[in-house]
CSV table of C-alpha atoms and ligand atoms in Angstrom, one decimal:
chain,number,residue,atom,x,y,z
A,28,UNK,CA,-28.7,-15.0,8.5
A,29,UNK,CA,-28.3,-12.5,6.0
A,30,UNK,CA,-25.1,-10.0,6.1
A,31,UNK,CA,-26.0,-6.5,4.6
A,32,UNK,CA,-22.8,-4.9,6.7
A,33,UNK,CA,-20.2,-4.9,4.2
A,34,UNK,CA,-19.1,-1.7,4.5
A,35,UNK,CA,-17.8,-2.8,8.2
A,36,UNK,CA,-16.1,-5.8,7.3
A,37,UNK,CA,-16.4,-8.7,4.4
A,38,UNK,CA,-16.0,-12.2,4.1
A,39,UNK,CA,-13.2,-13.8,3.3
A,40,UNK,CA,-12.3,-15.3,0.1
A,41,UNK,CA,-12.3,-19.1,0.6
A,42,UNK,CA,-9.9,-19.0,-1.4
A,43,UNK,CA,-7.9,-16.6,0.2
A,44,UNK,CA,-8.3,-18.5,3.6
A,45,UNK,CA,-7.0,-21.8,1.9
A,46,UNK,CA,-3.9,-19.7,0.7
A,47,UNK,CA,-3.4,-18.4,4.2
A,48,UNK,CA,-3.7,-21.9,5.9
A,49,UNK,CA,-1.7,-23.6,3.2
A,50,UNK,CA,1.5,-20.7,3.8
A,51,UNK,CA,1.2,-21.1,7.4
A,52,UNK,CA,2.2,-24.9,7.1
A,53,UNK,CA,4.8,-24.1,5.0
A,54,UNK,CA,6.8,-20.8,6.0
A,55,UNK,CA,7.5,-20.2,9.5
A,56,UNK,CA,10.7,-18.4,8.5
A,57,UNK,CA,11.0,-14.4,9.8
A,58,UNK,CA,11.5,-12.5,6.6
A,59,UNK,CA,14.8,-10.3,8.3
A,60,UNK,CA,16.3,-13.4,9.0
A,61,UNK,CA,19.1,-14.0,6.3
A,62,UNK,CA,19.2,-18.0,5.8
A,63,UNK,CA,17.1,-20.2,3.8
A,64,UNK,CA,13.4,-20.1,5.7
A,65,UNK,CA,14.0,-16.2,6.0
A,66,UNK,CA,14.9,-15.2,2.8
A,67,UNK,CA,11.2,-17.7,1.4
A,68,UNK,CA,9.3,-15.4,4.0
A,69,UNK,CA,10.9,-12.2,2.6
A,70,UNK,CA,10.1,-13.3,-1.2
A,71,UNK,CA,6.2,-13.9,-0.1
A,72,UNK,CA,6.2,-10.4,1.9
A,73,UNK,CA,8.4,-8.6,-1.3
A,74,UNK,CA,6.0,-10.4,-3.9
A,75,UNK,CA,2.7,-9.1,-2.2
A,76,UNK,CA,4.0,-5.2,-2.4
A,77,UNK,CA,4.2,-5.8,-6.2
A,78,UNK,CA,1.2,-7.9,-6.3
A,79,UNK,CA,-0.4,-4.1,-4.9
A,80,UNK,CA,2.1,-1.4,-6.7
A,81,UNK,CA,1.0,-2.7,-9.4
A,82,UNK,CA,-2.4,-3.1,-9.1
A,83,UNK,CA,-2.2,0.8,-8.3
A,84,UNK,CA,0.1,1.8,-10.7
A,85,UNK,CA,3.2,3.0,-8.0
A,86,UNK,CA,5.9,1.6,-7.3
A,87,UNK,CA,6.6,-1.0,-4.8
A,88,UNK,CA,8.8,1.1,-3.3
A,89,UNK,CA,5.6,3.9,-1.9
A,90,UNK,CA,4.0,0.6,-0.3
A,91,UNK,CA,4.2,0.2,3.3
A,92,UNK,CA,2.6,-2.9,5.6
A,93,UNK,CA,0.0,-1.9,8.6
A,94,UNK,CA,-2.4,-3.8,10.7
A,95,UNK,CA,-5.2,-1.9,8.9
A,96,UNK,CA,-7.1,1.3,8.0
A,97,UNK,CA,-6.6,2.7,11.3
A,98,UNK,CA,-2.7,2.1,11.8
A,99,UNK,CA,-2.2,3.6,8.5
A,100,UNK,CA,-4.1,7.0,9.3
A,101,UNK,CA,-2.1,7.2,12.3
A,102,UNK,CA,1.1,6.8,10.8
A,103,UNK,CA,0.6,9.4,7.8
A,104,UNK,CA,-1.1,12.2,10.6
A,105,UNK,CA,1.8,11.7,12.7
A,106,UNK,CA,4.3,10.8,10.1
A,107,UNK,CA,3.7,14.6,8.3
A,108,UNK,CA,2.4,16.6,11.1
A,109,UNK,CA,5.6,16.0,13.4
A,110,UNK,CA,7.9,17.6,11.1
A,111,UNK,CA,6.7,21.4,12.1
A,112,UNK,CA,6.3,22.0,8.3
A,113,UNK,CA,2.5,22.0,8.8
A,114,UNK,CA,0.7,24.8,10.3
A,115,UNK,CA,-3.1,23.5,9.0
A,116,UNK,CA,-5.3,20.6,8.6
A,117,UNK,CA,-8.0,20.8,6.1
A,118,UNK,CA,-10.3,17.8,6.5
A,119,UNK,CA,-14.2,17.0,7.0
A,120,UNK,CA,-16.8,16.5,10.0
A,121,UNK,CA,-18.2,13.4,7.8
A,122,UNK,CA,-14.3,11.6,8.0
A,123,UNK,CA,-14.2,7.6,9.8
A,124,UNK,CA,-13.5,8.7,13.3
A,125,UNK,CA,-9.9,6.9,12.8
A,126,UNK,CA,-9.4,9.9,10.9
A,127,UNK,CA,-10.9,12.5,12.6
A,128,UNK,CA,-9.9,11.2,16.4
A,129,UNK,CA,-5.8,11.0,15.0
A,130,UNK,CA,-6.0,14.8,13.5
A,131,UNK,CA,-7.8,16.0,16.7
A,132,UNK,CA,-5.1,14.1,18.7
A,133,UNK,CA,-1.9,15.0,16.5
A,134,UNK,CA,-2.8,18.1,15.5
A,135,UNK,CA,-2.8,19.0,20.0
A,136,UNK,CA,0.3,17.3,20.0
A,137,UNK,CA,2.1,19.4,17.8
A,138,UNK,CA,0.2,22.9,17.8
A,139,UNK,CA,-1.6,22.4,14.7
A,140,UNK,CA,-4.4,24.4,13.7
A,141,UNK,CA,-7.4,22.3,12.3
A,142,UNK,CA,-9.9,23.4,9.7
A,143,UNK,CA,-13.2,21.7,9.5
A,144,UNK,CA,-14.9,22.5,6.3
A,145,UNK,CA,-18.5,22.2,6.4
A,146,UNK,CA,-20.2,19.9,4.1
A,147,UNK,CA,-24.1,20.1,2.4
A,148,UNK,CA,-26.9,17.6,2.5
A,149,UNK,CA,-25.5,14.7,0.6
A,150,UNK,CA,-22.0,15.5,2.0
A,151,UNK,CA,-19.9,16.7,-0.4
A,152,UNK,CA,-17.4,19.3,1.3
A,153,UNK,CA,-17.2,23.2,-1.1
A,154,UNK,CA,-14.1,23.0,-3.4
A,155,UNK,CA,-14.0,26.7,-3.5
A,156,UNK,CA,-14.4,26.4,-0.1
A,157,UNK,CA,-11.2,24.5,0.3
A,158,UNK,CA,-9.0,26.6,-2.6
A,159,UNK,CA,-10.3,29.3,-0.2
A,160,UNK,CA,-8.9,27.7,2.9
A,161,UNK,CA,-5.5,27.2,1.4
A,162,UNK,CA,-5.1,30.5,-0.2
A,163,UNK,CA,-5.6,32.4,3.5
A,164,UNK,CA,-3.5,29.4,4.9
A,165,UNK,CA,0.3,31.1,6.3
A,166,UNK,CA,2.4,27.8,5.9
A,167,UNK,CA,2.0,24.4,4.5
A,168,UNK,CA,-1.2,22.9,4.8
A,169,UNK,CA,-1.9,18.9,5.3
A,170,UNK,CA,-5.7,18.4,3.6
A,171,UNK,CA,-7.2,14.8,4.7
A,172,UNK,CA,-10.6,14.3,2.7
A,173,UNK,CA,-12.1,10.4,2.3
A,174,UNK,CA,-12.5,9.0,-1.6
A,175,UNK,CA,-15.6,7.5,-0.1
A,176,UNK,CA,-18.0,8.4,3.2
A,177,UNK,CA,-18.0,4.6,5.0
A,178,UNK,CA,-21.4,5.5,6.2
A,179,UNK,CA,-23.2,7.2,3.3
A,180,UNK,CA,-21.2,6.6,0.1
A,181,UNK,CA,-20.4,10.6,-0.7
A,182,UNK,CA,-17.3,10.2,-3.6
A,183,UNK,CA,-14.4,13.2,-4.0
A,184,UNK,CA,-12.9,14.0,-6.7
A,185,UNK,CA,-9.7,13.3,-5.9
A,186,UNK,CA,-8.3,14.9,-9.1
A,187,UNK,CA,-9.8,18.3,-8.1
A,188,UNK,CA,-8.7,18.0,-4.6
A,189,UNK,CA,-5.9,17.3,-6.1
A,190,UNK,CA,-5.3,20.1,-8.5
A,191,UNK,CA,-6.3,22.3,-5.9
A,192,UNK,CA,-3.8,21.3,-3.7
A,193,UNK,CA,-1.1,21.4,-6.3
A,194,UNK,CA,-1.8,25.2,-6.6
A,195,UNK,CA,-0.8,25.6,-2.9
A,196,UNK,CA,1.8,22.9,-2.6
A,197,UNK,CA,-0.3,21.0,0.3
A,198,UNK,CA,0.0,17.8,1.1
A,199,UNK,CA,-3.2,15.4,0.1
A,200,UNK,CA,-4.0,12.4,2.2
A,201,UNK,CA,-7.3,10.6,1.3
A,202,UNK,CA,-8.4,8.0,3.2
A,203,UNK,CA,-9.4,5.5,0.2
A,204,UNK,CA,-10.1,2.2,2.8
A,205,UNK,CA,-14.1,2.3,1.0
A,206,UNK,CA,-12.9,2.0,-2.3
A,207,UNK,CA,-9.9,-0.2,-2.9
A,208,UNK,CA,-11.1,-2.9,-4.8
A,209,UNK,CA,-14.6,-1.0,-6.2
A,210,UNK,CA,-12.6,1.5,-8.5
A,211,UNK,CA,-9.6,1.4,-10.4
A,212,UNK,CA,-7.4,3.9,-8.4
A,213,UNK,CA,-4.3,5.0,-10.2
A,214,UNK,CA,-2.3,6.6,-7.7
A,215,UNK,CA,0.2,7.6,-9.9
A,216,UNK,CA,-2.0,10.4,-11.3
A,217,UNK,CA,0.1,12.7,-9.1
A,218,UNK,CA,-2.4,12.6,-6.3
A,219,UNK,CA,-2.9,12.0,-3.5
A,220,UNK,CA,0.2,11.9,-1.9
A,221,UNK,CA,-0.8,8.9,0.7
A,222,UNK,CA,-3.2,6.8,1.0
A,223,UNK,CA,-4.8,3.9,2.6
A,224,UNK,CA,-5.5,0.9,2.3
A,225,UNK,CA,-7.3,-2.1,4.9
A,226,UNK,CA,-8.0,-5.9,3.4
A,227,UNK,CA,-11.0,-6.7,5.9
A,228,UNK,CA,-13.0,-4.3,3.8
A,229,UNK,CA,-12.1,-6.2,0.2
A,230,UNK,CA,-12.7,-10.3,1.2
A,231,UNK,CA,-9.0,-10.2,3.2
A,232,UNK,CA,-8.2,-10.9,6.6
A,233,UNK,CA,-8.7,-8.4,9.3
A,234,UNK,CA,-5.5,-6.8,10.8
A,235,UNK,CA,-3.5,-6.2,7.4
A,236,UNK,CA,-3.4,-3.2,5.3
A,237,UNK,CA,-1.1,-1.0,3.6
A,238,UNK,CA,0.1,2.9,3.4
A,239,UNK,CA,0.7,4.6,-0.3
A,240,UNK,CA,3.4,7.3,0.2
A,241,UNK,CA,4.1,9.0,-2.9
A,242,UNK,CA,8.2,8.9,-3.7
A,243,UNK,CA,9.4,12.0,-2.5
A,244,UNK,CA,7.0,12.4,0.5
A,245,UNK,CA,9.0,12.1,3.9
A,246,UNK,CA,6.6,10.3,6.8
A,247,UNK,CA,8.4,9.8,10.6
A,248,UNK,CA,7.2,6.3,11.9
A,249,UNK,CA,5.0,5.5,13.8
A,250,UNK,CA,6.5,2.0,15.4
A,251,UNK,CA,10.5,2.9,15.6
A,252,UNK,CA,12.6,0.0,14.1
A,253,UNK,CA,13.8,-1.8,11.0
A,254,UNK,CA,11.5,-3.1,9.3
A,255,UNK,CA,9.4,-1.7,6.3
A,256,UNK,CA,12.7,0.3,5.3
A,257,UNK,CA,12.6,1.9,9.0
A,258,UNK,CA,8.6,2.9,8.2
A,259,UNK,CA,7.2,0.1,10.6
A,260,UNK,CA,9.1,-1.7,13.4
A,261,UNK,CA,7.2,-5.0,14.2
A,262,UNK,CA,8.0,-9.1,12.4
A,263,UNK,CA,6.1,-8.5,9.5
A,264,UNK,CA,2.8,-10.7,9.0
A,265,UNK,CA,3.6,-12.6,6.2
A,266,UNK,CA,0.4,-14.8,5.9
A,267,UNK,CA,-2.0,-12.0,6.1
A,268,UNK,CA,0.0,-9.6,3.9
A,269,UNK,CA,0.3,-12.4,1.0
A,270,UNK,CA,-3.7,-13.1,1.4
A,271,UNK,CA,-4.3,-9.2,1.5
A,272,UNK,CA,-2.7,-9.0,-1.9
A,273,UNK,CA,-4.1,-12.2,-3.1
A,274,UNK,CA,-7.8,-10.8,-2.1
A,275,UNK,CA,-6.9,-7.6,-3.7
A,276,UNK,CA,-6.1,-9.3,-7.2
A,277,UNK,CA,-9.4,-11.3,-6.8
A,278,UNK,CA,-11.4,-8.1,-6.2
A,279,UNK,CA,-9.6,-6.1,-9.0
A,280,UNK,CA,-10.5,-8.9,-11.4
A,281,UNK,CA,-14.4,-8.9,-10.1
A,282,UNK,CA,-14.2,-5.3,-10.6
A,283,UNK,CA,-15.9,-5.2,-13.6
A,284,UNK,CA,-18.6,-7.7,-13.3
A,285,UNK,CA,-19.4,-6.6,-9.6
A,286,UNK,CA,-19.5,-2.7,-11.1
A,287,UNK,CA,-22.7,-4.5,-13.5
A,288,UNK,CA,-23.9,-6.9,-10.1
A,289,UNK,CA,-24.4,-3.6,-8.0
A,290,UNK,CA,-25.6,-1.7,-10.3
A,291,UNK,CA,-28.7,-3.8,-11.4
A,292,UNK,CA,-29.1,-4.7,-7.3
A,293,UNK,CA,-28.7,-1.1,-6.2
A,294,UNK,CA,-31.5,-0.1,-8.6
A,295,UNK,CA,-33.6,-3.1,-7.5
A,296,UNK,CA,-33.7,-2.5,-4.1
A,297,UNK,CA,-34.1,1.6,-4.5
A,298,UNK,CA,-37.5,0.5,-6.7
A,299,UNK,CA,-38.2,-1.4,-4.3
A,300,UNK,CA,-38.0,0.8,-1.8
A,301,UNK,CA,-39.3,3.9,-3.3
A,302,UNK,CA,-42.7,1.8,-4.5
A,303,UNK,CA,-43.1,0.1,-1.1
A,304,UNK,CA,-42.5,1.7,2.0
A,305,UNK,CA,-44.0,5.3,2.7
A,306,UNK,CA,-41.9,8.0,4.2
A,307,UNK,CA,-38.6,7.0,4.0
A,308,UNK,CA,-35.9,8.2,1.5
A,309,UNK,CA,-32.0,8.0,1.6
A,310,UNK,CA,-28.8,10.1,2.8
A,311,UNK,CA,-26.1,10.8,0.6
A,312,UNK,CA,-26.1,11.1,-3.0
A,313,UNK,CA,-27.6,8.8,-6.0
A,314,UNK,CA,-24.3,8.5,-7.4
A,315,UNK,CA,-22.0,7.3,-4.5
A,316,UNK,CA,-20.1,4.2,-3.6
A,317,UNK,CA,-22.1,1.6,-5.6
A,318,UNK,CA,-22.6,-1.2,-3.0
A,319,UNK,CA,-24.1,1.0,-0.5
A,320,UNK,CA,-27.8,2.3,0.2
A,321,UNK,CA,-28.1,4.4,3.5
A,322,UNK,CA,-32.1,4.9,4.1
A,323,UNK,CA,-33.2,7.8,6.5
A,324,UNK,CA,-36.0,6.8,8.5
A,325,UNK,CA,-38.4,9.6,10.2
A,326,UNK,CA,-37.8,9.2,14.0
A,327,UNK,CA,-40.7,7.9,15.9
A,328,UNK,CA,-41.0,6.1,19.4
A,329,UNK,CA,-41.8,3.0,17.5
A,330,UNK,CA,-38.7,2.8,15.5
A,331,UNK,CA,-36.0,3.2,18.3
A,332,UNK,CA,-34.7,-0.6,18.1
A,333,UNK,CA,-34.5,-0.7,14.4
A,334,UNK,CA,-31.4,-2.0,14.6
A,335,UNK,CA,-32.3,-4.8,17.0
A,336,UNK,CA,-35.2,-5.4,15.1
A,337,UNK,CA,-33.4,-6.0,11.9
A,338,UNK,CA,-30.8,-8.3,14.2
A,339,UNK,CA,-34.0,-10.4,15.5
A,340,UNK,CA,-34.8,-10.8,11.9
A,341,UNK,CA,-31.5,-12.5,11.1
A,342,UNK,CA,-30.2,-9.7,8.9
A,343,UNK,CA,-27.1,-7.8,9.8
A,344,UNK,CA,-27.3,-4.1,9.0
A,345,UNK,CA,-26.0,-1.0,10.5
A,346,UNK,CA,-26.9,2.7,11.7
A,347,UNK,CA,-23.2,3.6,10.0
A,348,UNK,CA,-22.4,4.9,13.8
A,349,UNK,CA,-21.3,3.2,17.1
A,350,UNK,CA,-25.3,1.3,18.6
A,351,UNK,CA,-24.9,0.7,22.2
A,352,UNK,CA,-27.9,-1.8,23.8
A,353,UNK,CA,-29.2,-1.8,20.1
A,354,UNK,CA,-30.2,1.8,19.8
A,355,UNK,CA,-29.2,3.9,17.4
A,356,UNK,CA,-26.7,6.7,18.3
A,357,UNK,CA,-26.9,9.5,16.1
A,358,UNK,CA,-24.4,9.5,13.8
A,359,UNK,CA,-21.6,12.4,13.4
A,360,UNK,CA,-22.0,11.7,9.7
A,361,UNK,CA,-25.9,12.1,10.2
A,362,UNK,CA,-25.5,15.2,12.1
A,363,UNK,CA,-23.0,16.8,9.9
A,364,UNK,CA,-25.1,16.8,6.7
A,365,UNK,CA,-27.9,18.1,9.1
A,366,UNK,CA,-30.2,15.2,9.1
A,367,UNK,CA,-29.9,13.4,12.6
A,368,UNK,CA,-32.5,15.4,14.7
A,369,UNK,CA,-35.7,14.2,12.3
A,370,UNK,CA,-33.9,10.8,10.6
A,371,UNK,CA,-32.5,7.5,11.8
A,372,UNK,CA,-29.9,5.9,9.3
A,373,UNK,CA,-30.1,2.5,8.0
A,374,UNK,CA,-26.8,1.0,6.3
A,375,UNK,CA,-27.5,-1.5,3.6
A,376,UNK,CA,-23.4,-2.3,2.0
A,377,UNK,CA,-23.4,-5.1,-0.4
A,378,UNK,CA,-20.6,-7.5,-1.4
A,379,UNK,CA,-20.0,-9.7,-4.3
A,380,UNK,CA,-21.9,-12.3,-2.8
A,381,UNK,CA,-25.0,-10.5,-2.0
A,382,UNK,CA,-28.2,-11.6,-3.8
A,383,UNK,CA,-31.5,-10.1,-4.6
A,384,UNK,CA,-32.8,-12.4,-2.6
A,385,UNK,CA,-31.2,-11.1,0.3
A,386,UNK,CA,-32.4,-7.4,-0.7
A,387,UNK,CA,-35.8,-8.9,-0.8
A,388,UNK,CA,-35.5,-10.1,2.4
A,389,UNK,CA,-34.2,-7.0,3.5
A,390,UNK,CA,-37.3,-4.8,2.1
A,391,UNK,CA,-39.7,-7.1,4.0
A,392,UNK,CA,-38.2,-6.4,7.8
A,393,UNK,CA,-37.7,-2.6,6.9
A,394,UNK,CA,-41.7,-2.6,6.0
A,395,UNK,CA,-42.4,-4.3,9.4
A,396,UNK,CA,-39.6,-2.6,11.0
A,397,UNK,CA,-40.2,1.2,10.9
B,426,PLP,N1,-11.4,4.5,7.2
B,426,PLP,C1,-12.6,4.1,6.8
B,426,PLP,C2,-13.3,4.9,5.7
B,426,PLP,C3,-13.2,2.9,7.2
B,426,PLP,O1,-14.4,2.5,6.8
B,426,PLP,C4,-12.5,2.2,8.2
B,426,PLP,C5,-13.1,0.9,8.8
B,426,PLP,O2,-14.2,0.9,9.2
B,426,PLP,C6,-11.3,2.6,8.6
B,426,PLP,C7,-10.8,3.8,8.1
B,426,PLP,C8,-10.5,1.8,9.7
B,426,PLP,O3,-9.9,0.7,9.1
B,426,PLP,P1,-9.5,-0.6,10.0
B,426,PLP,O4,-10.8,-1.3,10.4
B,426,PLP,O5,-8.7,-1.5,9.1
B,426,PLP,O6,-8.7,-0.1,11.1
């Protein structure tokens, strides 16, 4: 079986697991408990925020404990958009639908008006567009735009989004669950002012991630309690948040040398591609997220269980959209860069260990495939 669906989920670390095993024989303690067994189960929970500040350049202080990618969008949507201070959301069609199902629902909730810039064909939304948006914008705007599209790879700038928003004092959140762990964010660059992070997508366990909430920022919970300083209620998971930050230092010391690997793979297959198989080309832009390849297929009759076909094959792929009885949906991403009437998508994400031989692999079912 070959797994080409990284942008979904990755393996974990073997190392990481063995970590996670060995803590769970050892610690048992609850890390608000005050004796002896609680105060080793607050340590491993206080040592993985550093573990992560640090590895983004904030303090540990901005770091906050979720059960993932989705959690965390929840929390900062609600968080900001409670406080009445917000009359707009600026965001994107081509967000994760975590994102863009939390601002439809918050934004009701609280009588918040939501502004969906449009975006062009490789997805990258107008930045005048957006300076535009905030200049006409009465109050205090919230702007939610993605580091990286999960589905096609699309990167912001987040230092222009940035700088824009600092003209117009609105808040910034960028989802950055694609690209922990592929670049070297420094959130202490002034933007954004939250952001997000998940470890299923960077070799960690599933169910863990993290918030970044920029030192003066005020968020409501989500979860109303005690713990994470009052920002999440809920026994903290201690095993999965000391492998998350375990799997993050692995992937930040990779960095580098997986930056070269999918580089010289991402060329490879694209040759590959491009030389062999007639009629297809790819969504998104050349320079995007550098482990992933989205291919747009022309429609036909004969391609409508690409998916399955690739799954009969043994190698896991994705349309980068929900496939019910192995069909492709269209995707919103698809549709919002105008290309899902005429194009199925194909998501090839790579991880550290991906191999050319896989890609090869890969090439030969998409030749028999489409
Ligand atoms: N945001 C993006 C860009 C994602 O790719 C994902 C996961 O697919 C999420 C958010 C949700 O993260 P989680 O699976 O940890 O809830």
């Amino acid at each position: 079986m070959i797994y080409l669906d990284n942008a979904a989920t990755t393996q974990m670390d073997t190392i990481v697991i063995d970590y996670m095993h060995d803590l769970m024989h050892k610690h048992y303690g609850n890390p608000s408990s005050i004796h002896a067994y609680g105060r080793q189960a607050r340590v491993i929970v206080e040592d993985a925020r550093t573990k992560i500040s640090s590895l983004l350049n904030v303090s540990p202080s901005e770091i906050f404990f979720t059960s993932g990618g989705t959690e965390g969008i929840n929390t900062i949507v609600n968080g900001v958009l409670c406080k009445d201070e917000i009359t707009k959301v600026i965001t994107s069609p081509t967000e994760h639908f975590a994102m863009l199902s939390s601002i439809n629902h918050y934004a009701k909730l609280y009588n918040v008006d939501i502004c969906m810039l449009s975006v062009d064909e490789e997805g990258n939304i107008d930045m005048n567009k957006l300076d535009a948006e905030l200049q006409n914008c009465d109050g205090k705007a919230l702007v939610s735009l993605m580091h990286a599209n999960n589905e096609i790879g699309t990167l912001l700038s987040m230092k222009k989004v940035g700088e824009i928003c600092e003209k117009y004092q609105a808040l910034f959140l960028s989802d950055t669950v694609q690209t922990i762990g592929k670049f070297n964010n420094d959130f202490n660059a002034g933007y954004p002012h939250f952001a997000i992070g998940s470890a299923h997508k960077f070799h960690g366990p599933k169910g863990v991630g993290f918030i970044y909430i920029k030192g003066e920022q005020k968020v409501d919970p989500l979860f109303i309690g005690s713990q994470e300083r009052n920002m999440r209620a809920g026994t903290e998971n201690i095993f999965a948040i000391a492998a998350m930050a375990m799997a993050m230092e692995i992937i930040y010391e990779s960095m580098p040398a997986n930056a070269i690997k999918y580089n010289i793979l991402k060329s490879y297959l694209i040759d590959r591609i491009e030389s062999e198989v007639n009629g297809v080309s790819f969504n998104g832009p050349k320079i995007g997220l550098p482990n992933l390849v989205n291919i747009a297929v022309p429609k036909t009759q004969n391609n409508e269980m690409l998916l399955m076909k690739f799954d009969i094959s043994g190698v896991m792929i994705s349309g980068g959209s929900a496939c019910s009885s192995g069909a492709l949906k269209d995707s919103h991403v698809m549709e919002a860069i105008g290309k899902a009437d005429k194009y199925r998508a194909i998501r090839l994400a790579m991880s550290k260990y991906t191999t050319k031989a896989d890609l090869d692999i890969f090439v030969d079912v998409l030749k028999k495939s489409i």
